[in-house]
Tab-separated table of C-alpha atoms in Angstrom:
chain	number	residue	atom	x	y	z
A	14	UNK	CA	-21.759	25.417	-49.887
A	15	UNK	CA	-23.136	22.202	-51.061
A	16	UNK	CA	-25.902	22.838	-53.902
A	17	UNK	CA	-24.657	26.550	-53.931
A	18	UNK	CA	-23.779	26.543	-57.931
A	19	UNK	CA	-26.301	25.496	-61.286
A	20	UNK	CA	-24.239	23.125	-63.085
A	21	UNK	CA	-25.151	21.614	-66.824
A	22	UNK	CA	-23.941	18.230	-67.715
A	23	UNK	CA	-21.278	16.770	-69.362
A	24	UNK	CA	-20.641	17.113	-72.885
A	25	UNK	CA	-20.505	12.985	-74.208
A	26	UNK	CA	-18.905	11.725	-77.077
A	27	UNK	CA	-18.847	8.483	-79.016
A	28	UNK	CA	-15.384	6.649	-78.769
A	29	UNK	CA	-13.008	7.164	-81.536
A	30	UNK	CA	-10.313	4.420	-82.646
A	31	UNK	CA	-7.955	6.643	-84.650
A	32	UNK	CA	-7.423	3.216	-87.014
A	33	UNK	CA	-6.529	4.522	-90.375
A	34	UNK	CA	-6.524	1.159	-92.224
A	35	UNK	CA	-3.197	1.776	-94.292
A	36	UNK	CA	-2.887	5.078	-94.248
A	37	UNK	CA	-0.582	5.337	-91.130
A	38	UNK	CA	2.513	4.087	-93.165
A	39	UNK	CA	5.264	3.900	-90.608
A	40	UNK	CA	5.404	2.307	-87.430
A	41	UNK	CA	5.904	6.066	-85.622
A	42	UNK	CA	2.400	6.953	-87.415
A	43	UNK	CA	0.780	3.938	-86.305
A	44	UNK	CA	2.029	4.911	-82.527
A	45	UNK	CA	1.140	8.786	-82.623
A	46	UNK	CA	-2.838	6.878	-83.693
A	47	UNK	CA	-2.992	4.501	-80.944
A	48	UNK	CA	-1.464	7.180	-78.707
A	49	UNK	CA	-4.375	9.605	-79.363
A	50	UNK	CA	-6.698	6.416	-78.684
A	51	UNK	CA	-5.446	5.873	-75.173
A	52	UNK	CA	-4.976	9.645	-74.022
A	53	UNK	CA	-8.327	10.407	-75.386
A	54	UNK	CA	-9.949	7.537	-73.363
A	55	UNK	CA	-7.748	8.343	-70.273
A	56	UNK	CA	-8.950	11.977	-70.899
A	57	UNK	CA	-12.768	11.228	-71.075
A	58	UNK	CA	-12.140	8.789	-67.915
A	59	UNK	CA	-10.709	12.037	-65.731
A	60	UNK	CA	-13.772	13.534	-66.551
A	61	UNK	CA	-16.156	11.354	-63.839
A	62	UNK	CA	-13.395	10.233	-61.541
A	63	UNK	CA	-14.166	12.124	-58.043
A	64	UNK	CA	-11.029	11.768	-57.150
A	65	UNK	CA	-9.418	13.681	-60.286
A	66	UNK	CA	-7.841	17.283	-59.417
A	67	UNK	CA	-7.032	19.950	-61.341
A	68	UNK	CA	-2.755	18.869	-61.615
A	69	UNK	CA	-4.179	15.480	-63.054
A	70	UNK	CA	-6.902	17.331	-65.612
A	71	UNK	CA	-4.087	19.226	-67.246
A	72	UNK	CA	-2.015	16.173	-67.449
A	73	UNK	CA	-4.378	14.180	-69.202
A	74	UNK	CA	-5.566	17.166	-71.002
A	75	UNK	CA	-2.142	18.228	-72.483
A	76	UNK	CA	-1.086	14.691	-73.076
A	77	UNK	CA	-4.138	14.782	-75.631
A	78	UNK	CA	-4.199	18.005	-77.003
A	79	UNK	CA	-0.538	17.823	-77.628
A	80	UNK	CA	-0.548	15.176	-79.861
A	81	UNK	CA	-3.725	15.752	-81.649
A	82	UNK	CA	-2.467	19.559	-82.585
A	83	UNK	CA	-0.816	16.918	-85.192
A	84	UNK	CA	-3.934	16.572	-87.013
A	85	UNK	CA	-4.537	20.347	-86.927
A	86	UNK	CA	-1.155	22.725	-86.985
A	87	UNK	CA	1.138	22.726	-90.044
A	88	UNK	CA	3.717	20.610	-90.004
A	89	UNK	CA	5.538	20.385	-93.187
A	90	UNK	CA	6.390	24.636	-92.961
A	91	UNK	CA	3.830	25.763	-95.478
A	92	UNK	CA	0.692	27.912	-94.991
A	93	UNK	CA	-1.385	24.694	-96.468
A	94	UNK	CA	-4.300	23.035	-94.239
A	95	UNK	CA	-2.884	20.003	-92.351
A	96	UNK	CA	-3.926	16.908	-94.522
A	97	UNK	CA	-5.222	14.540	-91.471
A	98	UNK	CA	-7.639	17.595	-90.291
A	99	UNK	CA	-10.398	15.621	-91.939
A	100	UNK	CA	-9.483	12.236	-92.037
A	101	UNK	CA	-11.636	11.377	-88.557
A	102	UNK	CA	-15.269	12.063	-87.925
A	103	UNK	CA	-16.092	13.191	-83.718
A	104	UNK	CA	-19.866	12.997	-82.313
A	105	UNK	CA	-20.474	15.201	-79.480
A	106	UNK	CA	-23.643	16.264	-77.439
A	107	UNK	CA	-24.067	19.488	-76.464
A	108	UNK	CA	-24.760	20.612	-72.584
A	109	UNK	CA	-28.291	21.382	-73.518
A	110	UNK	CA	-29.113	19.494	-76.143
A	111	UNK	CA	-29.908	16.421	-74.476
A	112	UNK	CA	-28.685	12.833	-76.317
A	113	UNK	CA	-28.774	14.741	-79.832
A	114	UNK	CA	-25.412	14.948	-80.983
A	115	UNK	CA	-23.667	16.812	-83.752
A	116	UNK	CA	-20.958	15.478	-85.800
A	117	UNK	CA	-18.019	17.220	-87.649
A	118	UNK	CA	-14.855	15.207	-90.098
A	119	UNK	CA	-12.947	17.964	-88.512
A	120	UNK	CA	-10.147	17.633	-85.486
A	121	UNK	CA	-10.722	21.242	-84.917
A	122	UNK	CA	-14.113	20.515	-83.909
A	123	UNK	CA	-12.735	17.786	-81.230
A	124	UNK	CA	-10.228	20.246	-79.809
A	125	UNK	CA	-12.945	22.684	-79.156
A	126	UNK	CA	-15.421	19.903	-78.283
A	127	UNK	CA	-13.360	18.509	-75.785
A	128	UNK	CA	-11.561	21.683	-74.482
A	129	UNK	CA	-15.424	22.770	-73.690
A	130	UNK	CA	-15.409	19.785	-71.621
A	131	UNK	CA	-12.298	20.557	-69.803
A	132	UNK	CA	-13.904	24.057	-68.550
A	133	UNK	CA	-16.707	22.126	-67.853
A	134	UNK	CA	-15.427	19.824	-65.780
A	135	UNK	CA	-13.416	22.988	-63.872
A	136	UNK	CA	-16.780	24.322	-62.991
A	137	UNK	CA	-17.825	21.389	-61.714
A	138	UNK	CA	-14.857	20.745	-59.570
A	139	UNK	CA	-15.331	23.710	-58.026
A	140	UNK	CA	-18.614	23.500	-57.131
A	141	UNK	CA	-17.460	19.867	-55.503
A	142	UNK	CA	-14.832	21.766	-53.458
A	143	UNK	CA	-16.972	24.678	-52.850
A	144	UNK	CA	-19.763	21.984	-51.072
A	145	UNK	CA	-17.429	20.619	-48.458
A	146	UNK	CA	-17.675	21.074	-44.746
A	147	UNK	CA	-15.464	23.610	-43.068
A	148	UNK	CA	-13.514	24.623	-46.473
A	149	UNK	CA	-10.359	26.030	-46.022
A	150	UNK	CA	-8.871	29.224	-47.514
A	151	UNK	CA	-6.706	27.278	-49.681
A	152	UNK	CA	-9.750	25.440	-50.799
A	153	UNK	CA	-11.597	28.450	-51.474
A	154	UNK	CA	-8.637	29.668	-53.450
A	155	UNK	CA	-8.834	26.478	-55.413
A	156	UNK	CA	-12.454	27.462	-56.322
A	157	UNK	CA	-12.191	30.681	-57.558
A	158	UNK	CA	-9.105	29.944	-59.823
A	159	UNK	CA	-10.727	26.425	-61.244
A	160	UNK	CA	-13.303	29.279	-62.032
A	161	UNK	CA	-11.049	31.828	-63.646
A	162	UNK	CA	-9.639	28.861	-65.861
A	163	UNK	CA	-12.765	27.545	-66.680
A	164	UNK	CA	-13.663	31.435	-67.855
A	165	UNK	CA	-10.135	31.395	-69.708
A	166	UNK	CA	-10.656	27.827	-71.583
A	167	UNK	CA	-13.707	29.339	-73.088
A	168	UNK	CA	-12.826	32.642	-73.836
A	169	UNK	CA	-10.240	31.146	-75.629
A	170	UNK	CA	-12.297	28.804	-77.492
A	171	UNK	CA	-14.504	31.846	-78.832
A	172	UNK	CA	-11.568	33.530	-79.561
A	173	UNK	CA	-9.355	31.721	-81.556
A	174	UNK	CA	-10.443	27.804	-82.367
A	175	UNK	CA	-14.234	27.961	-82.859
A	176	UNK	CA	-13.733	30.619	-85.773
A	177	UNK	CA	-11.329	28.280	-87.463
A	178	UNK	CA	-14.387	25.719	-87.767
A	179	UNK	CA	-15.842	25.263	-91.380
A	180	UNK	CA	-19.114	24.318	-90.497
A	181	UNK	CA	-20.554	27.058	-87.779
A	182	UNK	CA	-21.953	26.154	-84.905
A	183	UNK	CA	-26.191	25.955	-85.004
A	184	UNK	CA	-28.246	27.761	-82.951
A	185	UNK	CA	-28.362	26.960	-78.980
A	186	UNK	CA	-25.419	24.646	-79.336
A	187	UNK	CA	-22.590	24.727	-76.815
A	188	UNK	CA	-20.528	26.320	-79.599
A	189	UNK	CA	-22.599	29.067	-80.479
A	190	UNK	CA	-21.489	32.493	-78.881
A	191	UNK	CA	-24.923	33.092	-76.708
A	192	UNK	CA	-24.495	29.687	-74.917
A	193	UNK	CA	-20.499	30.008	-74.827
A	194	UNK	CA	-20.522	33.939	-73.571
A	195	UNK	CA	-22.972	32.983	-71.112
A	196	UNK	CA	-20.617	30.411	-69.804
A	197	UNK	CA	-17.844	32.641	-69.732
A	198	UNK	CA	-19.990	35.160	-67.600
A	199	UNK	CA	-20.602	32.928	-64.827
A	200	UNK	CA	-17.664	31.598	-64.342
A	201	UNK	CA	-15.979	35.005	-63.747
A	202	UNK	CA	-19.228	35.753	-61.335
A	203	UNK	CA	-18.999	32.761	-59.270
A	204	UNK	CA	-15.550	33.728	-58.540
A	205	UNK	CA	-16.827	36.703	-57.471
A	206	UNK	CA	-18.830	35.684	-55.180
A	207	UNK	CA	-16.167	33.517	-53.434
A	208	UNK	CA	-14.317	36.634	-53.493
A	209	UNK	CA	-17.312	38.613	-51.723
A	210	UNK	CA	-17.609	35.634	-49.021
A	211	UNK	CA	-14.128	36.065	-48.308
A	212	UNK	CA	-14.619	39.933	-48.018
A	213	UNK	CA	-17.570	39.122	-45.604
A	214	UNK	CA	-15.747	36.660	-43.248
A	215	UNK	CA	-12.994	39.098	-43.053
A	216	UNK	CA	-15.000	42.161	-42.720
A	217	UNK	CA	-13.726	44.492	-45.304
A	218	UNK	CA	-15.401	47.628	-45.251
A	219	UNK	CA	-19.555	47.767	-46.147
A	220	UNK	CA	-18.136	50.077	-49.465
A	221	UNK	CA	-16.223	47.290	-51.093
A	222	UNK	CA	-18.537	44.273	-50.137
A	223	UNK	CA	-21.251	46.369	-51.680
A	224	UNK	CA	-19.424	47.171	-55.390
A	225	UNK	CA	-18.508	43.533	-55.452
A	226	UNK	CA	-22.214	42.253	-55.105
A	227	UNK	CA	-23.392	45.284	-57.306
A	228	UNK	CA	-20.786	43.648	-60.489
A	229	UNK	CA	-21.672	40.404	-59.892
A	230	UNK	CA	-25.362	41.046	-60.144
A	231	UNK	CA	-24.747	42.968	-62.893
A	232	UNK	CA	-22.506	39.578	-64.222
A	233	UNK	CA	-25.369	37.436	-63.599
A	234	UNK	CA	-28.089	39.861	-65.044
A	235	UNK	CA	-25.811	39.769	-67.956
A	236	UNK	CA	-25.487	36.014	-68.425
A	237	UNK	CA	-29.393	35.935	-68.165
A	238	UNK	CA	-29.986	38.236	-71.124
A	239	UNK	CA	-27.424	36.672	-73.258
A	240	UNK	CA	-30.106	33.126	-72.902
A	241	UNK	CA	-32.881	34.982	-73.502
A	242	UNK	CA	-33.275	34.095	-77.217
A	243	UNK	CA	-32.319	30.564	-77.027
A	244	UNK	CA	-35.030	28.250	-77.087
A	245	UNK	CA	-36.794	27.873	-73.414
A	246	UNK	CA	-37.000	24.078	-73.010
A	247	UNK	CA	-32.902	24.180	-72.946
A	248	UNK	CA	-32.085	27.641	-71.041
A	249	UNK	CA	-34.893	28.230	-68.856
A	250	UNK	CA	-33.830	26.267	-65.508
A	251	UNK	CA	-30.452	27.807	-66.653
A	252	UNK	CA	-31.931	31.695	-66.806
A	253	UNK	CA	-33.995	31.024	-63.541
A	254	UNK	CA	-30.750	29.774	-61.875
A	255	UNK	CA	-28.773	32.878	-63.244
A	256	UNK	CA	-32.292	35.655	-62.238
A	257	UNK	CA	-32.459	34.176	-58.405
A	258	UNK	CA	-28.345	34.827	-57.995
A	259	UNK	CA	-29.060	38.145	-60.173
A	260	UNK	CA	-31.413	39.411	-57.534
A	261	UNK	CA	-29.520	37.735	-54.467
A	262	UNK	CA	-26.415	39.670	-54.868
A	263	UNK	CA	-28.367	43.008	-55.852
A	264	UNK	CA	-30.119	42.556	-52.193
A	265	UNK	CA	-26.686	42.193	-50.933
A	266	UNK	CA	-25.604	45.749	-52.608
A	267	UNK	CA	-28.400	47.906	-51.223
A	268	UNK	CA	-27.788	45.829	-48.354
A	269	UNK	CA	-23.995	46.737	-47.381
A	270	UNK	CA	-24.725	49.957	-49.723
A	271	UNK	CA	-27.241	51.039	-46.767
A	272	UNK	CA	-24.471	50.492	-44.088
A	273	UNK	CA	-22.430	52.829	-46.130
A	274	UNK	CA	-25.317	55.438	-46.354
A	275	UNK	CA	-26.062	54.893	-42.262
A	276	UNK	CA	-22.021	55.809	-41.329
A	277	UNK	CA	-22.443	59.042	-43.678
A	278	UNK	CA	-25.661	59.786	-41.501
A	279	UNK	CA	-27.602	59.671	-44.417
A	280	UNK	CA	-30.071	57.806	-42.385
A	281	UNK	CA	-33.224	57.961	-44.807
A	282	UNK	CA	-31.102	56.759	-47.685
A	283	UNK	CA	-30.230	54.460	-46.055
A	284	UNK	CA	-33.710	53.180	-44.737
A	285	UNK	CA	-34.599	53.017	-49.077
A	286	UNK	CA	-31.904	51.015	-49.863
A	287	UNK	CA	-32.337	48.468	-47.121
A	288	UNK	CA	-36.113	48.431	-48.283
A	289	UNK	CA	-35.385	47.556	-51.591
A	290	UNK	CA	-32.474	44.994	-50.474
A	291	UNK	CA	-35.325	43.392	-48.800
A	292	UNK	CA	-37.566	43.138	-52.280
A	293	UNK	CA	-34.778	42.075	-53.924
A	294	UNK	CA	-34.130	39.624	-51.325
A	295	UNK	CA	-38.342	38.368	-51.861
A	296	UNK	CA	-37.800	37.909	-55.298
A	297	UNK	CA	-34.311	35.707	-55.156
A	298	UNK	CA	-36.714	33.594	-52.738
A	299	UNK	CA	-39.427	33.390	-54.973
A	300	UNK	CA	-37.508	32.860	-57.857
A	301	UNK	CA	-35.159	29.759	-55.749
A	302	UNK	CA	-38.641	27.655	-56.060
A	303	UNK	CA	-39.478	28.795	-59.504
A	304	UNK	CA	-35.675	27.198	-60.152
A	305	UNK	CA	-36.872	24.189	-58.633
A	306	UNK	CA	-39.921	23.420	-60.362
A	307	UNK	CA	-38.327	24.265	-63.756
A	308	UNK	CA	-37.783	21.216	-66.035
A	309	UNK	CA	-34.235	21.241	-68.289
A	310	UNK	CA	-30.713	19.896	-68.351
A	311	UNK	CA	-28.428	19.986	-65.438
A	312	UNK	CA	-28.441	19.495	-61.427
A	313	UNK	CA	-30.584	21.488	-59.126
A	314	UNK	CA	-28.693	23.930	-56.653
A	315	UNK	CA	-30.600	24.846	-53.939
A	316	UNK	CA	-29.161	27.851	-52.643
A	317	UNK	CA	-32.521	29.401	-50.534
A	318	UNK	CA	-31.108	26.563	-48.110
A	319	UNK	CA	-27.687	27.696	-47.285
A	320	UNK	CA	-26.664	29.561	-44.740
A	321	UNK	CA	-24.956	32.434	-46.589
A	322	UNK	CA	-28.239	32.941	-48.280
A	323	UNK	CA	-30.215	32.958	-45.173
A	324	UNK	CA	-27.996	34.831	-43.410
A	325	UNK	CA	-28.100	37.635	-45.261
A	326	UNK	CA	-32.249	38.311	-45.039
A	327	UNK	CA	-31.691	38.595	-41.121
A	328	UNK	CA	-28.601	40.849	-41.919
A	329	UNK	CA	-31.173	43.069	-43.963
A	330	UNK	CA	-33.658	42.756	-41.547
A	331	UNK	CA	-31.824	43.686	-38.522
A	332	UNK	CA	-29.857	46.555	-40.466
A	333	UNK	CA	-32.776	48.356	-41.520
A	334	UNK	CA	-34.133	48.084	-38.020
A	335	UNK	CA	-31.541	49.865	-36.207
A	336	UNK	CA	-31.281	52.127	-39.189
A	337	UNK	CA	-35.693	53.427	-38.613
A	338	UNK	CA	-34.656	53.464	-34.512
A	339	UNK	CA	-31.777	55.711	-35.321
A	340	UNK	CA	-33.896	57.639	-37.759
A	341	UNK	CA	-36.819	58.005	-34.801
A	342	UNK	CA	-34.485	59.393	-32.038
A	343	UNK	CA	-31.832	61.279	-33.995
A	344	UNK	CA	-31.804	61.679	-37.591
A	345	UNK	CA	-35.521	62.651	-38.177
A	346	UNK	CA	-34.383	62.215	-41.862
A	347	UNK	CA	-37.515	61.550	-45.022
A	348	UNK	CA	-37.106	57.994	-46.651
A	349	UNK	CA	-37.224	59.285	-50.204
A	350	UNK	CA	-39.497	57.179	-52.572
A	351	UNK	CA	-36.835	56.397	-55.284
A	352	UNK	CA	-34.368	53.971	-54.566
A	353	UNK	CA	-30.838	55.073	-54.785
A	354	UNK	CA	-29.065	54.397	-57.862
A	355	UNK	CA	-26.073	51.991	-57.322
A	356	UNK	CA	-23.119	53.630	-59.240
A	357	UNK	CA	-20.758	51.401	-57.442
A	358	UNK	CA	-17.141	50.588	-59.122
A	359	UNK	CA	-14.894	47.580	-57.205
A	360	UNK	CA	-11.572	48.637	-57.283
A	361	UNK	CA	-10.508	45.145	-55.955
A	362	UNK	CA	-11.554	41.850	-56.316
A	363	UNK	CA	-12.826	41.533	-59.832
A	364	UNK	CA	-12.379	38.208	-61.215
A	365	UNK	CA	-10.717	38.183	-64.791
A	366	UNK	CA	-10.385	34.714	-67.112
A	367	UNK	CA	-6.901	33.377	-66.517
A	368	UNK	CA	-5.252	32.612	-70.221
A	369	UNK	CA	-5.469	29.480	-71.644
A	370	UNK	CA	-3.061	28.566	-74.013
A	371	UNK	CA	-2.784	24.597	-75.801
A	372	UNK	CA	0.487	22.545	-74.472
A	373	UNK	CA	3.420	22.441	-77.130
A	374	UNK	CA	3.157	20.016	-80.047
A	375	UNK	CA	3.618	16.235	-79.079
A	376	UNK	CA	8.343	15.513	-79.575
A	377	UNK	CA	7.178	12.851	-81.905
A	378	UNK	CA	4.567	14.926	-84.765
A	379	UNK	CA	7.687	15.397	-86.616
A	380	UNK	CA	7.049	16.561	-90.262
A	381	UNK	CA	9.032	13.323	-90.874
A	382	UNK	CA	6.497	10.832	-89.503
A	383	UNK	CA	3.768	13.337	-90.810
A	384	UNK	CA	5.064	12.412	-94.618
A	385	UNK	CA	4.454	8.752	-93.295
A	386	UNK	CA	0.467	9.542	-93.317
A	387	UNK	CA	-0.524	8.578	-96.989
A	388	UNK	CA	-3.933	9.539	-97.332
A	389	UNK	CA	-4.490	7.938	-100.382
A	390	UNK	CA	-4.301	4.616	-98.738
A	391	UNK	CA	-7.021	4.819	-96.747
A	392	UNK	CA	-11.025	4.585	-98.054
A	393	UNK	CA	-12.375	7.350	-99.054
A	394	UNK	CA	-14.224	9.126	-96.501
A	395	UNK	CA	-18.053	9.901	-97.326
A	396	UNK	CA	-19.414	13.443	-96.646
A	397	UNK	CA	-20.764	13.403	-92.928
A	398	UNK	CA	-24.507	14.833	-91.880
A	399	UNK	CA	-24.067	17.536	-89.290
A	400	UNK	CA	-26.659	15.300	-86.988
A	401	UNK	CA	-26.457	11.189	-87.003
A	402	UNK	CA	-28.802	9.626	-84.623
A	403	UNK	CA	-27.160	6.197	-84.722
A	404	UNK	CA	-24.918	7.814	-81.533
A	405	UNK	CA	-24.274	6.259	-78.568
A	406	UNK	CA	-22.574	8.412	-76.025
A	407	UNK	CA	-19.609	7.231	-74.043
A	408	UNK	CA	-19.139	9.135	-70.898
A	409	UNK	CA	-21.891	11.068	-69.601
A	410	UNK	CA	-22.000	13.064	-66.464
């Protein structure tokens, strides 16, 4: 489903040469810096190659992270703060921030910086995969766990690296909780809804599909009100995006929930909830070209034009159709004027964040070549602003 999935760009970053001008005192120092040069290039390279998958992501992503742990764990066995934690200064932009950056003397701020990136880049590969022709089911399984590790990167990073920073995050950055919890949300929706296309094609029973859609609506309604005090130039193509699939997959609940309601011969339930599938169904339409006239970051899906969402308005249509002939010769049941309420629980199928955990510290951060880092070598580093507009971003996607 090409153009199925909202996706916001790129975090970019200015290039960092790890040159500590006499502070490295060893030859094995100077070789864990210029190491952490080249696998943080390589790293921020992976990130617009097409042809990058997720085996070589977590290559280049643990051949990074494992070294520059360095900077941040404790190496020489004490509780202290690692002494090269704010020796280098990182510039990143944010996802919806535009070419503002931030900037941080702090390498826990480039692990969860870059890390952000990493789940970034899963969503997006997913969405690649998810657009092909003809995908196959171990493609679609391929989606929906680049999804659940996207989810798992940033719970993660929300959990246990972003508190560590000294300087919080400001409002409507990538690092604040609204913008990273409404991340997390999606991700675990959108491999929902590979779930629920799955359930379709194999054609579980109208009970499940129906509890699936109902969570995931409830997923994306949730994502939408986390936005909804952020700033609208930066979330509001994002909260449209997030509203259409809201009211898309509650259509597809009273939808399959009506089926449900027609085998139990509760014929004029069913009638309501295929009514109000159908207005949900109106406003995911009119909401798809409110989404498309809505300026902000990120590309444009257009999901009004696939055929999973088209399919499902004649599905609707032709449901609650046979469901008012059925009602004329046999049932003779009254269409009450409330629609039902959808207490539906999916037993199956519920996508959870799969762990993410940092690779093992790099064989040669040895607290012997750490003692070789003399930090009163080097110049003295001034204080840095939080925002520097002499930035120029590196890779941007």
């Amino acid at each position: 489903m090409a153009h199925w999935f909202h996706r916001n760009p790129l975090k970019a970053t200015a290039p960092v040469s790890f040159n500590f001008y006499g502070v490295a005192g060893s030859p094995a120092a100077n070789k864990i810096c210029n190491d952490l040069r080249t696998t943080r290039a390589r790293l921020l390279e992976m990130f617009t190659d097409v042809t990058c998958n997720p085996e070589m992501m977590k290559n280049a992503t643990d051949a990074y992270f494992s070294l520059l742990q360095g900077f941040i764990s404790s190496l020489d066995g004490t509780t202290q703060e690692n002494k090269m934690r704010f020796i280098q200064n990182f510039k990143w932009t944010d996802t919806l921030q535009g070419n503002t950056p931030s900037a941080q003397q702090d390498a826990v701020f480039e692990l969860v910086s870059m890390a952000f990136n990493v789940a970034v880049w899963y969503t997006k590969f997913a969405s690649r995969l998810a657009g092909k022709e003809n995908i196959t089911e171990p493609e679609a399984k391929d989606v929906h766990r680049s999804l659940k590790l996207s989810a798992g990167i940033f719970k993660n990073l929300k959990e246990v690296h972003i508190p560590r920073l000294i300087t919080p995050a400001e409002k409507g950055r990538d690092l604040e909780s609204r913008v990273i919890d409404a991340y997390i949300i999606q991700c675990q929706a959108e491999a929902q809804e590979v779930t629920i296309a799955r359930a379709i094609e194999l054609k579980h029973n109208a009970t499940l599909i129906a509890a699936l859609a109902f969570e995931t609506a409830n997923f994306y309604q949730k994502a939408d009100h986390t936005l909804n005090t952020l700033e609208p130039e930066c979330s509001s193509k994002w909260r449209k995006y997030l509203q259409l699939k809201w009211h898309f997959y509650m259509a597809y609940a009273y939808c399959y929930h009506g089926q449900t309601l027609l085998a139990s011969d509760k014929c004029g339930e069913a009638i309501r909830s295929l009514q109000e599938a159908e207005k949900c169904y109106s406003r995911a339409e009119a909401l798809c070209k409110e989404y498309r006239q809505t300026k902000g970051p990120g590309t444009t899906a257009k999901p009004s034009e696939q055929l999973f969402f088209l399919k499902l308005g004649g599905v609707i249509k032709n449901t609650l159709e046979k469901c008012q002939r059925e009602n004329g010769f046999i049932y003779f049941h009254k269409v009450p004027a409330e629609a039902p309420q959808l207490e539906l629980k999916a037993s199956y199928g519920l996508a959870e964040p799969v762990p993410f955990e940092l690779p093992p510290l790099g064989e040669q951060c040895t607290a012997e070549v750490y003692a070789t880092f003399d930090l009163t070598k080097g110049a003295k580093n001034e204080k840095v602003p939080q925002r520097n507009t002499g930035f120029m971003p590196a890779h941007k996607h």
